[in-house]
JSON list of C-alpha atoms and ligand atoms in Angstrom, two decimals:
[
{"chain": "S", "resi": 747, "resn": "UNK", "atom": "CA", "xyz": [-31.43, 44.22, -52.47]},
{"chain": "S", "resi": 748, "resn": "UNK", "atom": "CA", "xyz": [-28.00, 44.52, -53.38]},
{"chain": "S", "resi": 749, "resn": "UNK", "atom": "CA", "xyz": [-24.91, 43.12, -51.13]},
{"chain": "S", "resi": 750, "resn": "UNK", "atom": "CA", "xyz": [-21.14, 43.57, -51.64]},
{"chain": "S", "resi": 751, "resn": "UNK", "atom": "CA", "xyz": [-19.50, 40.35, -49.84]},
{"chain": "S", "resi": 752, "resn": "UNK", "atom": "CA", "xyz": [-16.28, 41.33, -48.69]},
{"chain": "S", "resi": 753, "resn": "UNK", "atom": "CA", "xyz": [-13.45, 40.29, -47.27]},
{"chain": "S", "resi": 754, "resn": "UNK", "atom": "CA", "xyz": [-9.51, 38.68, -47.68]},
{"chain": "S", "resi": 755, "resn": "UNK", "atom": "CA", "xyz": [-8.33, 35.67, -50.11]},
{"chain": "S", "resi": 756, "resn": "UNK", "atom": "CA", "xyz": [-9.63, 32.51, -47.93]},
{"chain": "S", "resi": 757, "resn": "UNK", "atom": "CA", "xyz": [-12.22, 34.55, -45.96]},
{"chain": "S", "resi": 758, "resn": "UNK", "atom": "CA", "xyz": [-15.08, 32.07, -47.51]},
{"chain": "S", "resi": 759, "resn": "UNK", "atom": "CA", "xyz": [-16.59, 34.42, -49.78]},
{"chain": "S", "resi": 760, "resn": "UNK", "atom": "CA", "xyz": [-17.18, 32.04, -52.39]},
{"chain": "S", "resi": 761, "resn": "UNK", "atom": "CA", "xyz": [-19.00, 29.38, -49.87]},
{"chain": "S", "resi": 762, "resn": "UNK", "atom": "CA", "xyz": [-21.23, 31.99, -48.52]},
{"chain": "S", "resi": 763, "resn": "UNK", "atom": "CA", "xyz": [-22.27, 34.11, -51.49]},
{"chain": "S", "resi": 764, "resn": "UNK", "atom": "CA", "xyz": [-23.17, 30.03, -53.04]},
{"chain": "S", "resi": 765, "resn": "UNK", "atom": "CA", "xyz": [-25.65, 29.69, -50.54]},
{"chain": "S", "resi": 766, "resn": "UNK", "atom": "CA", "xyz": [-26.92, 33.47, -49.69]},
{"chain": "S", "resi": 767, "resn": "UNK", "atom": "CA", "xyz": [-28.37, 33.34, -53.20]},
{"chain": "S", "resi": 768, "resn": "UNK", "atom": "CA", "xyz": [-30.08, 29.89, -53.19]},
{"chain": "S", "resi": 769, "resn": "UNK", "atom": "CA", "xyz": [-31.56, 30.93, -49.98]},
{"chain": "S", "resi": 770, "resn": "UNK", "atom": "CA", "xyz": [-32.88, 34.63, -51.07]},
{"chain": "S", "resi": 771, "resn": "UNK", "atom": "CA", "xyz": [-32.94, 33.61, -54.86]},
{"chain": "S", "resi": 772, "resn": "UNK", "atom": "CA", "xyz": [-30.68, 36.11, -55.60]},
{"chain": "S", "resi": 773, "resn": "UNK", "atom": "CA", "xyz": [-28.05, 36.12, -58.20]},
{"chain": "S", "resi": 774, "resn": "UNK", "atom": "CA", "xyz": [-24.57, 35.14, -57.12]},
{"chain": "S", "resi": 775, "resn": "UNK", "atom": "CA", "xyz": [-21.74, 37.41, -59.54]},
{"chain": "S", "resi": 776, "resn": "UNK", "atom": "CA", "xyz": [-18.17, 36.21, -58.39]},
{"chain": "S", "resi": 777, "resn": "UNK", "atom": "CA", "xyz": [-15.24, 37.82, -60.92]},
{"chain": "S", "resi": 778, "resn": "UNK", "atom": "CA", "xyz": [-13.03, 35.42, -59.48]},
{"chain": "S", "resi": 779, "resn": "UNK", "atom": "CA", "xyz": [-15.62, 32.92, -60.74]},
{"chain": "S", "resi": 780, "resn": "UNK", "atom": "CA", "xyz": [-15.90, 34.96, -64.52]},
{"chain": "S", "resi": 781, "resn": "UNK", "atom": "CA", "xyz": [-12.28, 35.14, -65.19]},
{"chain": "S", "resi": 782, "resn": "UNK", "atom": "CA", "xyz": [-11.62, 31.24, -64.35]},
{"chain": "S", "resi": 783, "resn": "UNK", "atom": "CA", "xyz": [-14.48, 30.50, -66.63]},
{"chain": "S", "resi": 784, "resn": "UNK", "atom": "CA", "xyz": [-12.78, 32.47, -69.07]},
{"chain": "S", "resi": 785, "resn": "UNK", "atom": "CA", "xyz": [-9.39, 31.03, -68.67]},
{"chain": "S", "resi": 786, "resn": "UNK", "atom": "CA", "xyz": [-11.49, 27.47, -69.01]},
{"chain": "S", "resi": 787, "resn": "UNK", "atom": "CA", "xyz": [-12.44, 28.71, -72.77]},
{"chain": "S", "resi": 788, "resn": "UNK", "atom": "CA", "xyz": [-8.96, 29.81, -73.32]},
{"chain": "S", "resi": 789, "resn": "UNK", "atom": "CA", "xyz": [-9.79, 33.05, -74.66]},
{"chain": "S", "resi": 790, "resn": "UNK", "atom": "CA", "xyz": [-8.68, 36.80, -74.69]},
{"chain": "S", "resi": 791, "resn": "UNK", "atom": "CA", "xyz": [-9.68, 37.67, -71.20]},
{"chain": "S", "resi": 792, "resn": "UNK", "atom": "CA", "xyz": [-8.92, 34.39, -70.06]},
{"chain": "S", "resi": 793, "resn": "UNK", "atom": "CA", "xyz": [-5.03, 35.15, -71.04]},
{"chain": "S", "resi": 794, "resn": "UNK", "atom": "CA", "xyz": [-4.97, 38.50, -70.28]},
{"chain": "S", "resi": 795, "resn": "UNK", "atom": "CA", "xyz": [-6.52, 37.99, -66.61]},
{"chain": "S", "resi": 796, "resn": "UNK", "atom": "CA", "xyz": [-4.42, 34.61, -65.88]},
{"chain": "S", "resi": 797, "resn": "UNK", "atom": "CA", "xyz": [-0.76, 36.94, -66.25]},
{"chain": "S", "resi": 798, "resn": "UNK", "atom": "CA", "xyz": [-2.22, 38.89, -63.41]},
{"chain": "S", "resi": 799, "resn": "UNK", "atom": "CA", "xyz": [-4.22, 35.76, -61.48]},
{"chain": "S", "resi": 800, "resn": "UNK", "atom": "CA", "xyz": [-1.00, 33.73, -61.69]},
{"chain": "S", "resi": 801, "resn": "UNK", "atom": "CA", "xyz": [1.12, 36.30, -59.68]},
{"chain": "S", "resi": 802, "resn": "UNK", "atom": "CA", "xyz": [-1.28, 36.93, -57.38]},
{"chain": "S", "resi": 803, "resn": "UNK", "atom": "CA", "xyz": [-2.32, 40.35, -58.54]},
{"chain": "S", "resi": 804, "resn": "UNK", "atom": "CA", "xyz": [-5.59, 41.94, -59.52]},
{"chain": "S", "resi": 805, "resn": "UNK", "atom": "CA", "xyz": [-6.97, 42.26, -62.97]},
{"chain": "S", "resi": 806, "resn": "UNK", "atom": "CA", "xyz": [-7.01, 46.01, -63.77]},
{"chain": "S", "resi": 807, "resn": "UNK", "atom": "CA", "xyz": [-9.97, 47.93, -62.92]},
{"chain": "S", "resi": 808, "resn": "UNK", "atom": "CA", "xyz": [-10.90, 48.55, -66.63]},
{"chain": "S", "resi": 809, "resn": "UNK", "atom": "CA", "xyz": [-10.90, 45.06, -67.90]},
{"chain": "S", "resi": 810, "resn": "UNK", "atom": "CA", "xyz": [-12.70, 43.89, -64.20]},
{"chain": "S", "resi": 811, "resn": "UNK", "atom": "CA", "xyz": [-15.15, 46.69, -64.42]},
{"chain": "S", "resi": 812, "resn": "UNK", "atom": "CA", "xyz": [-16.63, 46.21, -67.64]},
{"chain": "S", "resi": 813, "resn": "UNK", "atom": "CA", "xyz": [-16.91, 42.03, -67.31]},
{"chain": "S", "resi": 814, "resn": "UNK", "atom": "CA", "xyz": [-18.67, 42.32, -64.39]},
{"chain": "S", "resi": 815, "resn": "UNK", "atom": "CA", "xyz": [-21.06, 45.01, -65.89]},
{"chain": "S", "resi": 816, "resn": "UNK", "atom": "CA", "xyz": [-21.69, 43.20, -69.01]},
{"chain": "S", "resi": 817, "resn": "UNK", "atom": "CA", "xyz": [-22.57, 39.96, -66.76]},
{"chain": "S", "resi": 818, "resn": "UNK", "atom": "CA", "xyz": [-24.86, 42.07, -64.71]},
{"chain": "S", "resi": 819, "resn": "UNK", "atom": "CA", "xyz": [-26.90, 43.13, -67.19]},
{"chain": "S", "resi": 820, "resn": "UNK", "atom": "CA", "xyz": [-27.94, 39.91, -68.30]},
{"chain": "S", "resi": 821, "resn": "UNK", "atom": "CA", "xyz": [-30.01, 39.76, -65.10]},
{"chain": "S", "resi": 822, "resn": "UNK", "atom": "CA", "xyz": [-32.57, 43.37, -65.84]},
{"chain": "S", "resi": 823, "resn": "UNK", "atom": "CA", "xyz": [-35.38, 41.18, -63.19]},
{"chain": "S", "resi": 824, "resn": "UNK", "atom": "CA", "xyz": [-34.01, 39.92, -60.30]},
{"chain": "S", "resi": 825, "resn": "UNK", "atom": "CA", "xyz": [-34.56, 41.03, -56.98]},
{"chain": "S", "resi": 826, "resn": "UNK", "atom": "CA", "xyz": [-31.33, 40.79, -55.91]},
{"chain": "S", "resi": 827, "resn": "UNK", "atom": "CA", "xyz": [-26.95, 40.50, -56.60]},
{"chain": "S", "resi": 828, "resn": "UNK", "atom": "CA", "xyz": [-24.75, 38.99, -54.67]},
{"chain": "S", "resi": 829, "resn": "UNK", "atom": "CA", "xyz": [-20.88, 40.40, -55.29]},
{"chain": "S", "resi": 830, "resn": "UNK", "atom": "CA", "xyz": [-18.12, 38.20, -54.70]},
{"chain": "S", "resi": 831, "resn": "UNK", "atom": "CA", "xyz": [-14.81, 39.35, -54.70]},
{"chain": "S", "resi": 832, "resn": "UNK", "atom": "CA", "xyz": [-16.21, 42.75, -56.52]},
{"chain": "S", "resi": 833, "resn": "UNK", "atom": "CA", "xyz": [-15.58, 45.33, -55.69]},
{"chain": "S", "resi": 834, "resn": "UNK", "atom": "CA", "xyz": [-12.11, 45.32, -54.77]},
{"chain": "S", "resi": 835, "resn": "UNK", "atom": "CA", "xyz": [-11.03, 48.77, -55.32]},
{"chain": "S", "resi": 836, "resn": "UNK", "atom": "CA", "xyz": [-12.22, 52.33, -54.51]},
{"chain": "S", "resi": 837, "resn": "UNK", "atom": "CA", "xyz": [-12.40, 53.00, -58.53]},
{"chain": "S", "resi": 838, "resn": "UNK", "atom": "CA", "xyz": [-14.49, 49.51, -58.69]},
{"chain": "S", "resi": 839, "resn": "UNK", "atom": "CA", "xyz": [-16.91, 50.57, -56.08]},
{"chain": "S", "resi": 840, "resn": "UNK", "atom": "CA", "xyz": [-17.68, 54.13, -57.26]},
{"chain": "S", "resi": 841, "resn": "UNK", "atom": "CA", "xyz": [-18.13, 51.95, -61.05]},
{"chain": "S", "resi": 842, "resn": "UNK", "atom": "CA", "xyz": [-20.55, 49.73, -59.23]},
{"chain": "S", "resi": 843, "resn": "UNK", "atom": "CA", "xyz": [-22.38, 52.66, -57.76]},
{"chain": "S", "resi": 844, "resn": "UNK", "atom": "CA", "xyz": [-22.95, 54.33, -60.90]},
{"chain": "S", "resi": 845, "resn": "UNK", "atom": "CA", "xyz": [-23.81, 51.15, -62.91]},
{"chain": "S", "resi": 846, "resn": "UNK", "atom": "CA", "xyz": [-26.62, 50.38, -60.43]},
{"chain": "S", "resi": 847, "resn": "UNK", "atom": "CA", "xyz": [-27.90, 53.32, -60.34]},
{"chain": "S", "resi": 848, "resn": "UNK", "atom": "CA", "xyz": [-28.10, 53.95, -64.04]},
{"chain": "S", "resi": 849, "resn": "UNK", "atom": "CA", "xyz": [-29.11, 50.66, -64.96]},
{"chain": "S", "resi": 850, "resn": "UNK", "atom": "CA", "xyz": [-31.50, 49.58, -62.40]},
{"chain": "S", "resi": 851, "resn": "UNK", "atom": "CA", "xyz": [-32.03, 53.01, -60.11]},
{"chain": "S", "resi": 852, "resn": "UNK", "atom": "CA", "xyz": [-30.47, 50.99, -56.87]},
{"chain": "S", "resi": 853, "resn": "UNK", "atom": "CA", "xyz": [-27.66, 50.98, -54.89]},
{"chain": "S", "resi": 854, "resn": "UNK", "atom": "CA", "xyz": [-25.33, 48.42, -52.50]},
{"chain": "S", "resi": 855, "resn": "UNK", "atom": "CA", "xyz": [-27.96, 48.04, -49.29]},
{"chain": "S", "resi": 856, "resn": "UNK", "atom": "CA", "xyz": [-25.34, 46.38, -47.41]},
{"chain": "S", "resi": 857, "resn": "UNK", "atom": "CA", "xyz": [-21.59, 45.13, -47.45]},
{"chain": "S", "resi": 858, "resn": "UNK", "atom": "CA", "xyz": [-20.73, 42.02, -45.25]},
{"chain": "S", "resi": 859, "resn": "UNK", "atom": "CA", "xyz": [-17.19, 42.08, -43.88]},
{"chain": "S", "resi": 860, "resn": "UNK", "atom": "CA", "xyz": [-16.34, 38.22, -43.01]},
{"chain": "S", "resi": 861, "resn": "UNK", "atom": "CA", "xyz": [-13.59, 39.15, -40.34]},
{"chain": "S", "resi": 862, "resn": "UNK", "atom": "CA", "xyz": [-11.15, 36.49, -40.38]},
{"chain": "S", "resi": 863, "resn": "UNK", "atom": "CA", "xyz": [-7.90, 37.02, -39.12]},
{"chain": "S", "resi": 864, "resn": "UNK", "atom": "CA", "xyz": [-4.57, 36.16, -41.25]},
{"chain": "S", "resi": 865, "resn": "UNK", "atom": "CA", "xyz": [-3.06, 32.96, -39.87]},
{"chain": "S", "resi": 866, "resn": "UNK", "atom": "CA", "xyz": [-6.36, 31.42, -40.36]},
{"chain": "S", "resi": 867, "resn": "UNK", "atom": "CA", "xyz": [-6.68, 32.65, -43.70]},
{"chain": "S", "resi": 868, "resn": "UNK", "atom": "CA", "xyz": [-3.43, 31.09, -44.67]},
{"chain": "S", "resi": 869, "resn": "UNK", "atom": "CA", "xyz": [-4.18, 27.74, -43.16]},
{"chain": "S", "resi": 870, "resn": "UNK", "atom": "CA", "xyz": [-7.11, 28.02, -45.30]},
{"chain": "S", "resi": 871, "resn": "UNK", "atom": "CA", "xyz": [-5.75, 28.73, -48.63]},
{"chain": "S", "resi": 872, "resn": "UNK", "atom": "CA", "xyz": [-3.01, 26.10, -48.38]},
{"chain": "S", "resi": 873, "resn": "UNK", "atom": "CA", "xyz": [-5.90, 23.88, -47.13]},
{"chain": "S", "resi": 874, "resn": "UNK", "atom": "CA", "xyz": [-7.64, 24.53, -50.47]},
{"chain": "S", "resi": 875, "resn": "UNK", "atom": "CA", "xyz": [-4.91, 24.26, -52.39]},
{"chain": "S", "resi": 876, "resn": "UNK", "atom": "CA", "xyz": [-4.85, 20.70, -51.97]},
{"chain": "S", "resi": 877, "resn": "UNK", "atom": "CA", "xyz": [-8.13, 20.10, -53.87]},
{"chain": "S", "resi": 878, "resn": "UNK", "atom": "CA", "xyz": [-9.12, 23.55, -55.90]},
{"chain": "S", "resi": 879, "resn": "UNK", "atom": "CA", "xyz": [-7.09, 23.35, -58.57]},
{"chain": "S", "resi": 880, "resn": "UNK", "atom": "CA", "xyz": [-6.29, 26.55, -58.48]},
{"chain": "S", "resi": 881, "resn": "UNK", "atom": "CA", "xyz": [-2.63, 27.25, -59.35]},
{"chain": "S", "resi": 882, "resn": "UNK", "atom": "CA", "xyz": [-3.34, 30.80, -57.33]},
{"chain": "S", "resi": 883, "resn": "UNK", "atom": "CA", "xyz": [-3.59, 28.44, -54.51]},
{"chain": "S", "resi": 884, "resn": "UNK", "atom": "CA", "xyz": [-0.81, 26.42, -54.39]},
{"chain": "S", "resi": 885, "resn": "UNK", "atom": "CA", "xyz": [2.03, 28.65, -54.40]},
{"chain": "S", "resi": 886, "resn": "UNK", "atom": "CA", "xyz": [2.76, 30.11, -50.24]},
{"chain": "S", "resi": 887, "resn": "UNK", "atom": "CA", "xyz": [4.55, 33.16, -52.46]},
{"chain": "S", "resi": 888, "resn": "UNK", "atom": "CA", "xyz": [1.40, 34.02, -54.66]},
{"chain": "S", "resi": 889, "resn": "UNK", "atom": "CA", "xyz": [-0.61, 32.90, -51.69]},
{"chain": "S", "resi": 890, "resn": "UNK", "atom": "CA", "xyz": [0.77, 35.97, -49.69]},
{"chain": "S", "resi": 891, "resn": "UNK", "atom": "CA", "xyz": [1.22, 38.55, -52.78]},
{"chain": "S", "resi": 892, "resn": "UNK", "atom": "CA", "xyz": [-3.03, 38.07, -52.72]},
{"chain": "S", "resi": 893, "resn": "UNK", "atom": "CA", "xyz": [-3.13, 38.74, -48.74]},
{"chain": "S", "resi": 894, "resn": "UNK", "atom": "CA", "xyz": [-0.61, 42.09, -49.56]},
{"chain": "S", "resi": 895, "resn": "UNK", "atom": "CA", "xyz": [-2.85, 42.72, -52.78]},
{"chain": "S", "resi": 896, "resn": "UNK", "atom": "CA", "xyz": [-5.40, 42.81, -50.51]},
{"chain": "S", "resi": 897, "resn": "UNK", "atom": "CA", "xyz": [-4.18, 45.22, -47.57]},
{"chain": "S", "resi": 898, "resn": "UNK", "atom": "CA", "xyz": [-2.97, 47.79, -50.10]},
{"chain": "S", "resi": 899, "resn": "UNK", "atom": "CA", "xyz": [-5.66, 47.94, -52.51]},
{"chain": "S", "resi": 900, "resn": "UNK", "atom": "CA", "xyz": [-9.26, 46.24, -51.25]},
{"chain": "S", "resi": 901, "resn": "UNK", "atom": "CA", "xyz": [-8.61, 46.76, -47.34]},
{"chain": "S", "resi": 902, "resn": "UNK", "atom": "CA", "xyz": [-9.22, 50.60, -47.65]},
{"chain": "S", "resi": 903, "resn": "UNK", "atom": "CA", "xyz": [-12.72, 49.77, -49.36]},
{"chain": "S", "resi": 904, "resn": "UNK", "atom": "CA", "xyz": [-14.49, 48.84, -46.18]},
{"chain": "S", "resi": 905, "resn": "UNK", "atom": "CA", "xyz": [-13.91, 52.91, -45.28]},
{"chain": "S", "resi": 906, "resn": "UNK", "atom": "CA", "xyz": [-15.53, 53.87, -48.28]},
{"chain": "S", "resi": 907, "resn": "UNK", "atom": "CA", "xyz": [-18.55, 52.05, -47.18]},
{"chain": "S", "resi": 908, "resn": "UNK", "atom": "CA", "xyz": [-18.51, 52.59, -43.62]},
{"chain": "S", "resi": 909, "resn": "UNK", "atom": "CA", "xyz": [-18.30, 56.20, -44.11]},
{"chain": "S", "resi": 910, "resn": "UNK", "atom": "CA", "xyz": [-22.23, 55.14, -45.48]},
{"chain": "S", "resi": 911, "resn": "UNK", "atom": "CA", "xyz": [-23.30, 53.62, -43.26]},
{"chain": "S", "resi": 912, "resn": "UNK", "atom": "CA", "xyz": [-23.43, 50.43, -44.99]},
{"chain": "S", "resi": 913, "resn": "UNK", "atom": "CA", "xyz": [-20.52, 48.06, -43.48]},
{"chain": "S", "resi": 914, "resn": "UNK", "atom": "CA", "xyz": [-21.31, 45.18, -41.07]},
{"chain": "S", "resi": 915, "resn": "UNK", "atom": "CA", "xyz": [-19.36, 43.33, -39.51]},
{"chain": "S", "resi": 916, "resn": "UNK", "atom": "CA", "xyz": [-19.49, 39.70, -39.21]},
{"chain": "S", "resi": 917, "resn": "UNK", "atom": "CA", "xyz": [-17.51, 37.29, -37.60]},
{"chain": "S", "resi": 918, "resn": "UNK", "atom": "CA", "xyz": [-15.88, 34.79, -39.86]},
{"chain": "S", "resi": 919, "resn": "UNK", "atom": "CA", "xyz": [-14.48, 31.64, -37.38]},
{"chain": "S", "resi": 920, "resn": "UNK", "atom": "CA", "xyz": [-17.00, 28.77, -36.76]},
{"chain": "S", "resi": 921, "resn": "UNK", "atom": "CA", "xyz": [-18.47, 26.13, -38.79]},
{"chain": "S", "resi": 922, "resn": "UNK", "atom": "CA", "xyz": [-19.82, 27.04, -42.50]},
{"chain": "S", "resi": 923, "resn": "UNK", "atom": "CA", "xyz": [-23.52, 26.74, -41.12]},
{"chain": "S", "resi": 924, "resn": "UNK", "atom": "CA", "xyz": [-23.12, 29.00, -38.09]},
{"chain": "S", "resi": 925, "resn": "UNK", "atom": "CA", "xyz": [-21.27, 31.50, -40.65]},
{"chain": "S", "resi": 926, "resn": "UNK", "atom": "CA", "xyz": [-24.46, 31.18, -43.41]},
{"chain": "S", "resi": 927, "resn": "UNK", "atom": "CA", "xyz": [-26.96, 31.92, -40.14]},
{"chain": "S", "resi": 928, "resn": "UNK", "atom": "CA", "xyz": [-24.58, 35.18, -39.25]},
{"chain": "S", "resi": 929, "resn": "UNK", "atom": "CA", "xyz": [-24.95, 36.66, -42.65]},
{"chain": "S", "resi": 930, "resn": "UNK", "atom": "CA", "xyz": [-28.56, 35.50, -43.42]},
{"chain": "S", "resi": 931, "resn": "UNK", "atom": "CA", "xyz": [-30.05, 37.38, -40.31]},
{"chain": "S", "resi": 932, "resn": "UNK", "atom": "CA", "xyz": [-28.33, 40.56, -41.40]},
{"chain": "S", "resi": 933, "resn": "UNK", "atom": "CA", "xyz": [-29.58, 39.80, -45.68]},
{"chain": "S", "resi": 934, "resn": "UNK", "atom": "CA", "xyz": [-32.77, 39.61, -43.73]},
{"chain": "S", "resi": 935, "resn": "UNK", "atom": "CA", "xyz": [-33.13, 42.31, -42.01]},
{"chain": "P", "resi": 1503, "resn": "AMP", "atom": "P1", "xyz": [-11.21, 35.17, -56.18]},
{"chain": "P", "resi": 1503, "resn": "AMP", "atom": "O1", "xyz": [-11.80, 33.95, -56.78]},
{"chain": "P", "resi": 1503, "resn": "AMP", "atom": "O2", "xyz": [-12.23, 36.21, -55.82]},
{"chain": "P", "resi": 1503, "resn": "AMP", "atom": "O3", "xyz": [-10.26, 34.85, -55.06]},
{"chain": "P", "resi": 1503, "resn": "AMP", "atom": "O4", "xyz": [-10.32, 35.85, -57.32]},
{"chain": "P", "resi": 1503, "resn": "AMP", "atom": "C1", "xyz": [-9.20, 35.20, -57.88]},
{"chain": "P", "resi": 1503, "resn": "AMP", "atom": "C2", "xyz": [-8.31, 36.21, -58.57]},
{"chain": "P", "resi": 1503, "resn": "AMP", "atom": "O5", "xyz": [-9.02, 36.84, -59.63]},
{"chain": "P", "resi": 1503, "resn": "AMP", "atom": "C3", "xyz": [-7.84, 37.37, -57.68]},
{"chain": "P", "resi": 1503, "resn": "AMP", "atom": "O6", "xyz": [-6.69, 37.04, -56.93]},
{"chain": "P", "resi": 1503, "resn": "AMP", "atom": "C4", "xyz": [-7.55, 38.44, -58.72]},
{"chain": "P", "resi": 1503, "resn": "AMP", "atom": "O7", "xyz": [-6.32, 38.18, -59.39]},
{"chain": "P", "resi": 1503, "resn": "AMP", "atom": "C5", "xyz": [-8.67, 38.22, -59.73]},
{"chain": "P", "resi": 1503, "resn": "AMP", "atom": "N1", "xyz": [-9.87, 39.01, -59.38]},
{"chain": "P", "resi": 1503, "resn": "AMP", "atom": "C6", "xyz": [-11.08, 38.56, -58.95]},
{"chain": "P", "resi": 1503, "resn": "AMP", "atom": "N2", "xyz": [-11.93, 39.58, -58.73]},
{"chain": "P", "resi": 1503, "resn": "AMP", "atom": "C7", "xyz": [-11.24, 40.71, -59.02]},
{"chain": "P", "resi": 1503, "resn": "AMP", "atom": "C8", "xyz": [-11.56, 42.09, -58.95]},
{"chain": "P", "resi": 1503, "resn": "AMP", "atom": "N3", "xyz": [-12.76, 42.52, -58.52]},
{"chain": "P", "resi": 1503, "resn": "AMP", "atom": "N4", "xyz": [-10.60, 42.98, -59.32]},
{"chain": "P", "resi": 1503, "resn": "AMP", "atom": "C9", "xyz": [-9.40, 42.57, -59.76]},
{"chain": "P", "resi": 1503, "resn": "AMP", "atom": "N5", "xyz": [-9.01, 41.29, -59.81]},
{"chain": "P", "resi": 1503, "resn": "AMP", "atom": "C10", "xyz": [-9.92, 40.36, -59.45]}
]
């Protein structure tokens, strides 16, 4: 069972994917998650994806595709992947596709859409800047480069999995518990 978790900056991705694999024993792959780890160990990747983090862009495709790939492989046995914050373009999806396919003769079952609309999203962030630590969220200007980031580039996505069949929808707004129960029934299904 594979699951693309999708939706904007602030949408509570991270939160959800956390418990969705402690609950189904799945493993959890965030590239959000990857690229702060590398920035942590100060290394290549870590600089190179921070200049594009710290505006509020997105890592190229190349450099996102192929950390995420080499990550997924060190999991050949489990029954399950949860992506978060992957894919977030077309050319990332169609990678994804192929990679499961070739590597473990699956495919995305489902993509989640946690609909949440934007002024919540930016009470959110700003919210979360507070305590995260994140310099991506403490800045209102990089804050809203991610939302715009997001309408041009990642928004289009949920048509390319619509279009199979694959997109649900699920509402966003409520407490983090009512969210988790949303999603679960639809993992479960
Ligand atoms: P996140 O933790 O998912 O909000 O990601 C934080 C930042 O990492 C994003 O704003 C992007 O700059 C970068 N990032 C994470 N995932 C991707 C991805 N799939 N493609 C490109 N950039 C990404």
């Amino acid at each position: 069972m594979n699951i693309v978790l999708f939706g904007p900056p602030g949408a509570g991705k991270g939160t959800q994917a956390t418990k969705l694999a402690e609950n189904f024993d799945f493993v959890h792959l965030s590239t959000g998650d990857i690229f702060r780890r590398n920035i942590k160990a100060k290394n290549e990747l870590g600089k190179l994806a921070s200049s594009f983090i710290d505006k509020g862009e997105l890592v190229p495709d190349k450099v996102t595709i192929s950390m995420l790939e080499e990550e997924a492989e060190k999991h050949p046995d489990t029954k399950g992947i949860i992506f978060d914050g992957f894919p977030r373009t077309i050319e990332q999806a169609e990678a994804l596709d192929l990679f499961l396919a070739n590597h473990y003769g699956s495919k995305i079952d489902k993509m989640l859409s946690l609909e949440v609309d934007d002024e919540e999203l930016i009470k959110r962030l700003v919210e979360r800047g507070k305590t995260s630590g994140r310099s991506d969220d403490a800045d209102p200007a990089i804050i809203r480069n991610r939302i715009v980031e997001y309408n041009k580039k990642t928004a289009p996505l949920k048509q390319f999995y619509i279009n199979q069949g694959k997109c649900f929808e699920i509402e966003g707004v409520g407490s983090v518990d009512e969210i988790f129960a949303r999603l679960a029934a639809e993992v479960a299904v």
